[in-house]
Amino acid sequence: MRKVHPEFAYQSRELEGQIDGILGDPPDRKNYQRMVDALVGEYADGGGIEDVNMLAFALVDHIAFNDPKGLLAEAEDYEFGDAARVFAMASCKGDQAARMYEAIGQSMPDLARQAIITAFLHKNPRKWDDDDQSLDQLSANDDGDDLADDDGATDDFAQMFDQDGE
């Protein structure tokens, strides 16, 4: 198990929610496929929304990963990384998906790098650790010592603003 940047973990969770939301309950696979096809078409034509999750959503069903260890290593830094190296670690199947992959590599390489890694993490949840950000976990080491902090003003400080000198 490997730690990933918290933003990648967040984006992966968001992608899961987005997929579930589009599929609906009960799952409507035709609607889902229409949405994916529309996104792939937009990105293949050089357009599309510049959003990590939307791009990852377009990629997730078409992408194949050639270097999982390399992608995990790249997932440690959200902001900075080698987009060309990440592109070499994956590929897309199908004519339109391959065109999309090439187009996003040219038009929005940094965003595409983040989306590729997000799609990888989404499809491989057992390869990485997600930090527990629940309130229970965040408060686990809180010993409550900050509750009694006195934030009141001292007399010296208060007298600096006292106009009457009282």
Coordinates of N, CA and C in Angstrom, one line a residue:
M1 N 0.8 -1.2 0.0 CA 0.0 0.0 0.0 C 0.9 1.2 0.0
R2 N 0.5 2.2 -0.7 CA 1.3 3.4 -0.9 C 0.4 4.6 -0.6
K3 N 1.0 5.6 0.0 CA 0.3 6.9 0.3 C 0.2 7.7 -1.0
V4 N -0.9 8.4 -1.2 CA -1.0 9.2 -2.4 C -1.3 10.6 -1.9
H5 N -1.1 11.6 -2.7 CA -1.4 13.0 -2.3 C -2.9 13.1 -2.0
P6 N -3.3 13.8 -0.9 CA -4.7 13.9 -0.5 C -5.6 14.4 -1.5
E7 N -5.2 15.2 -2.4 CA -6.0 15.7 -3.5 C -6.4 14.6 -4.5
F8 N -5.4 13.8 -4.8 CA -5.7 12.6 -5.7 C -6.7 11.7 -5.0
A9 N -6.5 11.5 -3.7 CA -7.5 10.6 -3.0 C -8.9 11.2 -3.1
Y10 N -9.0 12.5 -2.9 CA -10.2 13.2 -2.9 C -10.9 13.1 -4.3
Q11 N -10.1 13.4 -5.3 CA -10.6 13.3 -6.7 C -11.0 11.9 -7.1
S12 N -10.3 10.9 -6.6 CA -10.8 9.5 -6.8 C -12.1 9.2 -6.2
R13 N -12.3 9.7 -5.0 CA -13.6 9.6 -4.3 C -14.7 10.3 -5.1
E14 N -14.4 11.5 -5.5 CA -15.3 12.3 -6.3 C -15.7 11.6 -7.6
L15 N -14.7 11.0 -8.3 CA -15.0 10.3 -9.5 C -16.0 9.1 -9.2
E16 N -15.8 8.4 -8.1 CA -16.7 7.3 -7.8 C -18.1 7.9 -7.6
G17 N -18.2 9.0 -6.9 CA -19.6 9.6 -6.7 C -20.2 10.1 -8.0
Q18 N -19.4 10.6 -8.9 CA -19.9 11.1 -10.2 C -20.4 9.9 -11.0
I19 N -19.6 8.8 -11.0 CA -20.1 7.7 -11.8 C -21.3 7.1 -11.2
D20 N -21.4 7.0 -9.9 CA -22.6 6.5 -9.3 C -23.8 7.4 -9.6
G21 N -23.6 8.7 -9.6 CA -24.6 9.7 -9.8 C -25.2 9.6 -11.2
I22 N -24.3 9.4 -12.2 CA -24.7 9.3 -13.6 C -25.4 8.0 -13.8
L23 N -24.9 6.9 -13.3 CA -25.5 5.6 -13.4 C -26.9 5.6 -12.8
G24 N -27.1 6.2 -11.7 CA -28.4 6.3 -11.0 C -28.7 5.0 -10.3
D25 N -29.9 5.0 -9.7 CA -30.4 3.8 -9.0 C -31.9 3.6 -9.4
P26 N -32.2 2.6 -10.2 CA -31.4 1.5 -10.7 C -30.5 2.1 -11.8
P27 N -29.3 1.4 -12.0 CA -28.4 1.8 -13.0 C -28.9 1.9 -14.4
D28 N -28.7 3.1 -15.0 CA -29.1 3.3 -16.4 C -27.9 3.3 -17.3
R29 N -27.5 2.2 -17.8 CA -26.2 2.0 -18.5 C -26.3 2.8 -19.8
K30 N -27.4 2.9 -20.5 CA -27.5 3.7 -21.7 C -27.2 5.2 -21.5
N31 N -27.8 5.7 -20.4 CA -27.5 7.1 -20.1 C -26.1 7.3 -19.8
Y32 N -25.5 6.4 -19.0 CA -24.1 6.5 -18.6 C -23.2 6.5 -19.9
Q33 N -23.5 5.5 -20.8 CA -22.7 5.4 -22.0 C -22.8 6.7 -22.9
R34 N -24.0 7.2 -23.0 CA -24.2 8.5 -23.8 C -23.4 9.6 -23.2
M35 N -23.3 9.7 -21.9 CA -22.6 10.7 -21.2 C -21.1 10.5 -21.5
V36 N -20.6 9.3 -21.3 CA -19.2 9.0 -21.6 C -18.8 9.3 -23.1
D37 N -19.7 8.9 -24.0 CA -19.4 9.1 -25.4 C -19.4 10.6 -25.8
A38 N -20.3 11.3 -25.1 CA -20.3 12.8 -25.4 C -19.0 13.4 -24.9
L39 N -18.6 13.1 -23.7 CA -17.4 13.6 -23.2 C -16.1 13.2 -24.0
V40 N -16.1 12.0 -24.4 CA -14.9 11.5 -25.2 C -14.9 12.3 -26.5
G41 N -16.1 12.5 -27.1 CA -16.2 13.2 -28.4 C -15.7 14.7 -28.2
E42 N -16.1 15.3 -27.2 CA -15.7 16.7 -26.9 C -14.2 16.8 -26.8
Y43 N -13.6 15.9 -25.9 CA -12.2 16.0 -25.7 C -11.4 15.6 -27.0
A44 N -11.9 14.6 -27.7 CA -11.3 14.2 -29.0 C -11.2 15.3 -30.0
D45 N -12.2 16.2 -30.0 CA -12.3 17.3 -30.9 C -11.5 18.5 -30.4
G46 N -10.8 18.4 -29.3 CA -10.0 19.5 -28.8 C -10.7 20.4 -27.8
G47 N -11.9 20.1 -27.5 CA -12.7 20.9 -26.6 C -12.8 20.2 -25.2
G48 N -14.0 20.4 -24.6 CA -14.3 19.8 -23.3 C -14.0 20.7 -22.2
I49 N -14.6 20.3 -21.1 CA -14.5 21.1 -19.8 C -13.2 20.8 -19.2
E50 N -12.5 21.9 -18.8 CA -11.2 21.7 -18.2 C -11.4 21.4 -16.7
D51 N -11.7 20.2 -16.4 CA -12.0 19.7 -15.0 C -11.4 18.3 -14.9
V52 N -10.7 18.1 -13.8 CA -10.0 16.8 -13.5 C -11.0 15.7 -13.5
N53 N -12.1 15.9 -12.8 CA -13.1 14.8 -12.7 C -13.8 14.5 -14.0
M54 N -14.2 15.5 -14.8 CA -14.8 15.3 -16.0 C -13.9 14.6 -17.0
L55 N -12.7 15.0 -17.0 CA -11.7 14.3 -17.9 C -11.4 12.9 -17.4
A56 N -11.3 12.7 -16.1 CA -11.1 11.3 -15.6 C -12.3 10.4 -15.9
F57 N -13.5 11.0 -15.9 CA -14.7 10.3 -16.2 C -14.7 9.9 -17.6
A58 N -14.2 10.7 -18.5 CA -14.2 10.4 -19.9 C -13.1 9.3 -20.2
L59 N -12.1 9.3 -19.4 CA -11.0 8.3 -19.6 C -11.2 7.0 -18.9
V60 N -11.9 6.9 -17.8 CA -11.9 5.7 -17.0 C -12.3 4.4 -17.6
D61 N -13.2 4.5 -18.6 CA -13.7 3.2 -19.2 C -12.8 2.8 -20.4
H62 N -11.9 3.7 -20.9 CA -11.2 3.5 -22.1 C -9.7 3.3 -21.8
I63 N -9.2 3.6 -20.7 CA -7.8 3.7 -20.4 C -7.2 2.4 -19.9
A64 N -6.0 2.1 -20.4 CA -5.3 0.9 -19.9 C -4.0 1.4 -19.3
F65 N -3.5 0.8 -18.2 CA -2.3 1.3 -17.5 C -1.2 0.3 -17.8
N66 N -0.1 0.8 -18.3 CA 1.1 0.0 -18.6 C 2.1 0.0 -17.5
D67 N 2.1 0.9 -16.6 CA 3.1 1.0 -15.5 C 2.4 1.4 -14.2
P68 N 1.8 0.5 -13.5 CA 1.1 0.8 -12.3 C 2.0 1.4 -11.2
K69 N 3.2 0.8 -11.0 CA 4.1 1.3 -10.0 C 4.6 2.8 -10.3
G70 N 4.8 3.1 -11.6 CA 5.1 4.4 -11.9 C 4.0 5.4 -11.7
L71 N 2.8 5.0 -12.0 CA 1.6 5.9 -11.7 C 1.4 6.1 -10.2
L72 N 1.7 5.1 -9.4 CA 1.6 5.2 -7.9 C 2.6 6.2 -7.5
A73 N 3.8 6.2 -8.0 CA 4.9 7.1 -7.6 C 4.5 8.5 -8.0
E74 N 3.9 8.7 -9.2 CA 3.5 10.0 -9.7 C 2.3 10.5 -8.8
A75 N 1.5 9.7 -8.2 CA 0.4 10.1 -7.4 C 0.8 10.8 -6.1
E76 N 2.1 10.8 -5.8 CA 2.5 11.4 -4.5 C 2.5 13.0 -4.6
D77 N 2.5 13.5 -5.8 CA 2.5 15.0 -6.0 C 1.4 15.4 -6.9
Y78 N 0.5 16.2 -6.4 CA -0.7 16.6 -7.2 C -0.3 17.7 -8.2
E79 N 0.4 18.7 -7.8 CA 0.6 19.9 -8.6 C 1.7 19.7 -9.6
F80 N 2.8 19.0 -9.3 CA 3.9 19.0 -10.2 C 4.2 17.6 -10.6
G81 N 4.6 17.4 -11.8 CA 4.9 16.0 -12.3 C 5.2 16.1 -13.7
D82 N 5.7 15.0 -14.3 CA 6.1 14.9 -15.7 C 4.9 14.4 -16.5
A83 N 4.2 15.3 -17.1 CA 3.0 14.9 -17.9 C 3.4 13.9 -19.0
A84 N 4.5 14.1 -19.7 CA 4.8 13.2 -20.8 C 5.1 11.8 -20.2
R85 N 5.7 11.7 -19.1 CA 6.0 10.4 -18.5 C 4.7 9.7 -18.1
V86 N 3.8 10.4 -17.5 CA 2.5 9.8 -17.1 C 1.7 9.3 -18.4
F87 N 1.8 10.1 -19.5 CA 1.1 9.7 -20.7 C 1.7 8.4 -21.2
A88 N 3.0 8.2 -21.1 CA 3.7 7.0 -21.6 C 3.3 5.8 -20.7
M89 N 2.8 6.0 -19.5 CA 2.4 4.9 -18.6 C 1.0 4.4 -18.9
A90 N 0.3 5.0 -19.8 CA -1.1 4.6 -20.1 C -1.4 4.7 -21.6
S91 N -2.5 4.2 -22.0 CA -3.0 4.3 -23.3 C -4.5 4.1 -23.4
C92 N -5.1 4.6 -24.5 CA -6.6 4.4 -24.6 C -6.9 3.5 -25.8
K93 N -7.9 2.7 -25.6 CA -8.4 1.7 -26.6 C -9.5 2.4 -27.4
G94 N -9.6 2.0 -28.7 CA -10.7 2.6 -29.5 C -10.2 3.8 -30.3
D95 N -10.7 4.0 -31.4 CA -10.3 5.1 -32.3 C -10.6 6.5 -31.6
Q96 N -11.8 6.7 -31.2 CA -12.1 8.0 -30.7 C -11.4 8.3 -29.3
A97 N -11.4 7.2 -28.5 CA -10.7 7.4 -27.2 C -9.2 7.6 -27.4
A98 N -8.6 7.0 -28.4 CA -7.2 7.2 -28.7 C -6.9 8.7 -29.2
R99 N -7.9 9.2 -30.0 CA -7.8 10.6 -30.5 C -8.0 11.5 -29.3
M100 N -8.9 11.2 -28.4 CA -9.0 12.0 -27.2 C -7.7 12.0 -26.4
Y101 N -7.1 10.9 -26.2 CA -5.9 10.8 -25.4 C -4.8 11.6 -26.0
E102 N -4.7 11.6 -27.3 CA -3.7 12.4 -28.0 C -4.0 13.9 -27.9
A103 N -5.3 14.2 -28.0 CA -5.7 15.7 -28.0 C -5.5 16.3 -26.6
I104 N -5.8 15.5 -25.6 CA -5.7 16.1 -24.2 C -4.2 16.2 -23.9
G105 N -3.4 15.3 -24.4 CA -1.9 15.4 -24.2 C -1.3 16.7 -24.8
Q106 N -2.0 17.2 -25.9 CA -1.4 18.4 -26.5 C -2.1 19.6 -25.9
S107 N -3.4 19.6 -25.7 CA -4.1 20.8 -25.3 C -4.1 21.1 -23.8
M108 N -4.1 20.1 -23.0 CA -4.1 20.3 -21.5 C -3.3 19.2 -20.8
P109 N -2.0 19.2 -21.0 CA -1.2 18.1 -20.5 C -1.2 18.0 -18.9
D110 N -1.1 19.1 -18.2 CA -1.0 19.0 -16.8 C -2.4 18.5 -16.2
L111 N -3.5 19.0 -16.7 CA -4.8 18.5 -16.2 C -5.0 17.1 -16.6
A112 N -4.6 16.7 -17.8 CA -4.7 15.3 -18.2 C -3.8 14.4 -17.4
R113 N -2.7 14.8 -17.0 CA -1.8 14.1 -16.0 C -2.6 13.8 -14.8
Q114 N -3.2 14.8 -14.2 CA -4.0 14.6 -13.0 C -5.2 13.7 -13.2
A115 N -5.8 13.8 -14.3 CA -7.0 12.9 -14.6 C -6.6 11.5 -14.9
I116 N -5.5 11.3 -15.5 CA -5.0 9.9 -15.7 C -4.7 9.2 -14.4
I117 N -4.0 9.9 -13.5 CA -3.7 9.4 -12.2 C -5.0 9.2 -11.4
T118 N -5.9 10.1 -11.5 CA -7.2 9.9 -10.8 C -7.9 8.7 -11.3
A119 N -8.0 8.5 -12.6 CA -8.6 7.3 -13.2 C -7.9 6.1 -12.7
F120 N -6.6 6.1 -12.7 CA -5.8 4.9 -12.2 C -6.2 4.6 -10.8
L121 N -6.2 5.6 -9.9 CA -6.5 5.4 -8.5 C -7.9 4.8 -8.3
H122 N -8.8 5.4 -9.1 CA -10.2 4.9 -9.0 C -10.3 3.4 -9.4
K123 N -9.6 3.0 -10.4 CA -9.7 1.7 -10.9 C -8.9 0.7 -10.1
N124 N -8.0 1.2 -9.3 CA -7.1 0.4 -8.5 C -7.1 0.8 -7.0
P125 N -8.2 0.7 -6.3 CA -8.3 1.2 -4.9 C -7.5 0.4 -3.9
R126 N -7.1 -0.8 -4.2 CA -6.4 -1.6 -3.3 C -4.9 -1.4 -3.3
K127 N -4.4 -0.6 -4.3 CA -3.0 -0.4 -4.4 C -2.5 0.9 -3.6
W128 N -3.4 1.6 -3.0 CA -3.1 2.8 -2.3 C -3.9 3.0 -1.0
D129 N -3.3 3.7 -0.1 CA -4.0 4.0 1.2 C -4.7 5.4 1.1
D130 N -5.9 5.4 1.5 CA -6.6 6.7 1.6 C -6.6 7.1 3.0
D131 N -6.1 8.3 3.3 CA -6.0 8.8 4.6 C -7.5 9.0 5.1
D132 N -7.7 8.5 6.3 CA -9.0 8.6 7.0 C -9.2 10.1 7.4
Q133 N -10.1 10.8 6.8 CA -10.3 12.2 7.1 C -11.6 12.4 7.9
S134 N -12.1 11.3 8.5 CA -13.4 11.4 9.2 C -13.1 12.2 10.5
L135 N -14.2 12.8 11.1 CA -14.0 13.6 12.3 C -13.5 12.7 13.4
D136 N -13.9 11.5 13.5 CA -13.3 10.6 14.6 C -11.8 10.5 14.4
Q137 N -11.3 10.3 13.2 CA -9.9 10.1 13.0 C -9.2 11.5 13.3
L138 N -9.7 12.5 12.8 CA -9.1 13.8 13.0 C -9.0 14.3 14.4
S139 N -10.0 13.8 15.2 CA -10.0 14.2 16.7 C -9.3 13.1 17.5
A140 N -8.7 12.1 17.0 CA -8.2 11.0 17.7 C -7.0 11.5 18.6
N141 N -6.2 12.4 18.2 CA -5.1 12.8 19.0 C -5.4 14.2 19.7
D142 N -6.6 14.6 19.7 CA -7.0 15.9 20.3 C -7.2 15.6 21.8
D143 N -6.3 16.2 22.6 CA -6.5 16.0 24.1 C -7.3 17.1 24.7
G144 N -7.8 18.0 23.9 CA -8.7 19.0 24.5 C -8.0 20.1 25.2
D145 N -6.7 20.2 25.0 CA -5.9 21.2 25.7 C -6.2 22.6 25.2
D146 N -6.8 22.7 24.0 CA -7.0 24.1 23.5 C -8.4 24.6 23.9
L147 N -9.2 23.9 24.6 CA -10.5 24.4 25.1 C -10.3 25.5 26.1
A148 N -9.3 25.4 27.0 CA -9.2 26.3 28.1 C -8.3 27.5 27.7
D149 N -7.9 27.6 26.5 CA -7.1 28.8 26.1 C -7.8 30.1 26.4
D150 N -7.1 31.0 27.0 CA -7.7 32.3 27.3 C -7.3 33.3 26.2
D151 N -8.3 33.6 25.4 CA -8.1 34.5 24.3 C -8.5 36.0 24.7
G152 N -8.8 36.2 26.0 CA -9.2 37.5 26.5 C -8.0 38.5 26.4
A153 N -8.3 39.7 26.3 CA -7.3 40.8 26.2 C -6.7 41.0 27.6
T154 N -5.4 41.3 27.7 CA -4.8 41.6 28.9 C -5.1 43.1 29.2
D155 N -5.0 43.5 30.5 CA -5.2 44.9 30.9 C -4.3 45.8 30.1
D156 N -3.1 45.5 30.0 CA -2.2 46.4 29.2 C -2.7 46.6 27.8
F157 N -3.1 45.5 27.1 CA -3.6 45.6 25.8 C -4.8 46.5 25.7
A158 N -5.8 46.2 26.6 CA -7.0 46.9 26.6 C -6.9 48.4 26.9
Q159 N -5.9 48.8 27.7 CA -5.7 50.2 28.1 C -5.1 51.0 26.9
M160 N -4.5 50.3 25.9 CA -4.0 51.0 24.8 C -5.1 51.6 24.0
F161 N -6.3 51.1 24.1 CA -7.5 51.6 23.3 C -8.5 52.3 24.1
D162 N -8.2 52.5 25.4 CA -9.1 53.1 26.3 C -8.9 54.7 26.2
Q163 N -9.9 55.3 25.6 CA -9.8 56.8 25.3 C -9.8 57.6 26.6
D164 N -10.6 57.2 27.6 CA -10.7 58.0 28.8 C -9.6 57.7 29.8
G165 N -8.8 56.7 29.6 CA -7.7 56.5 30.5 C -8.2 55.7 31.8
E166 N -9.3 55.1 31.7 CA -9.9 54.4 32.9 C -9.4 53.0 32.9

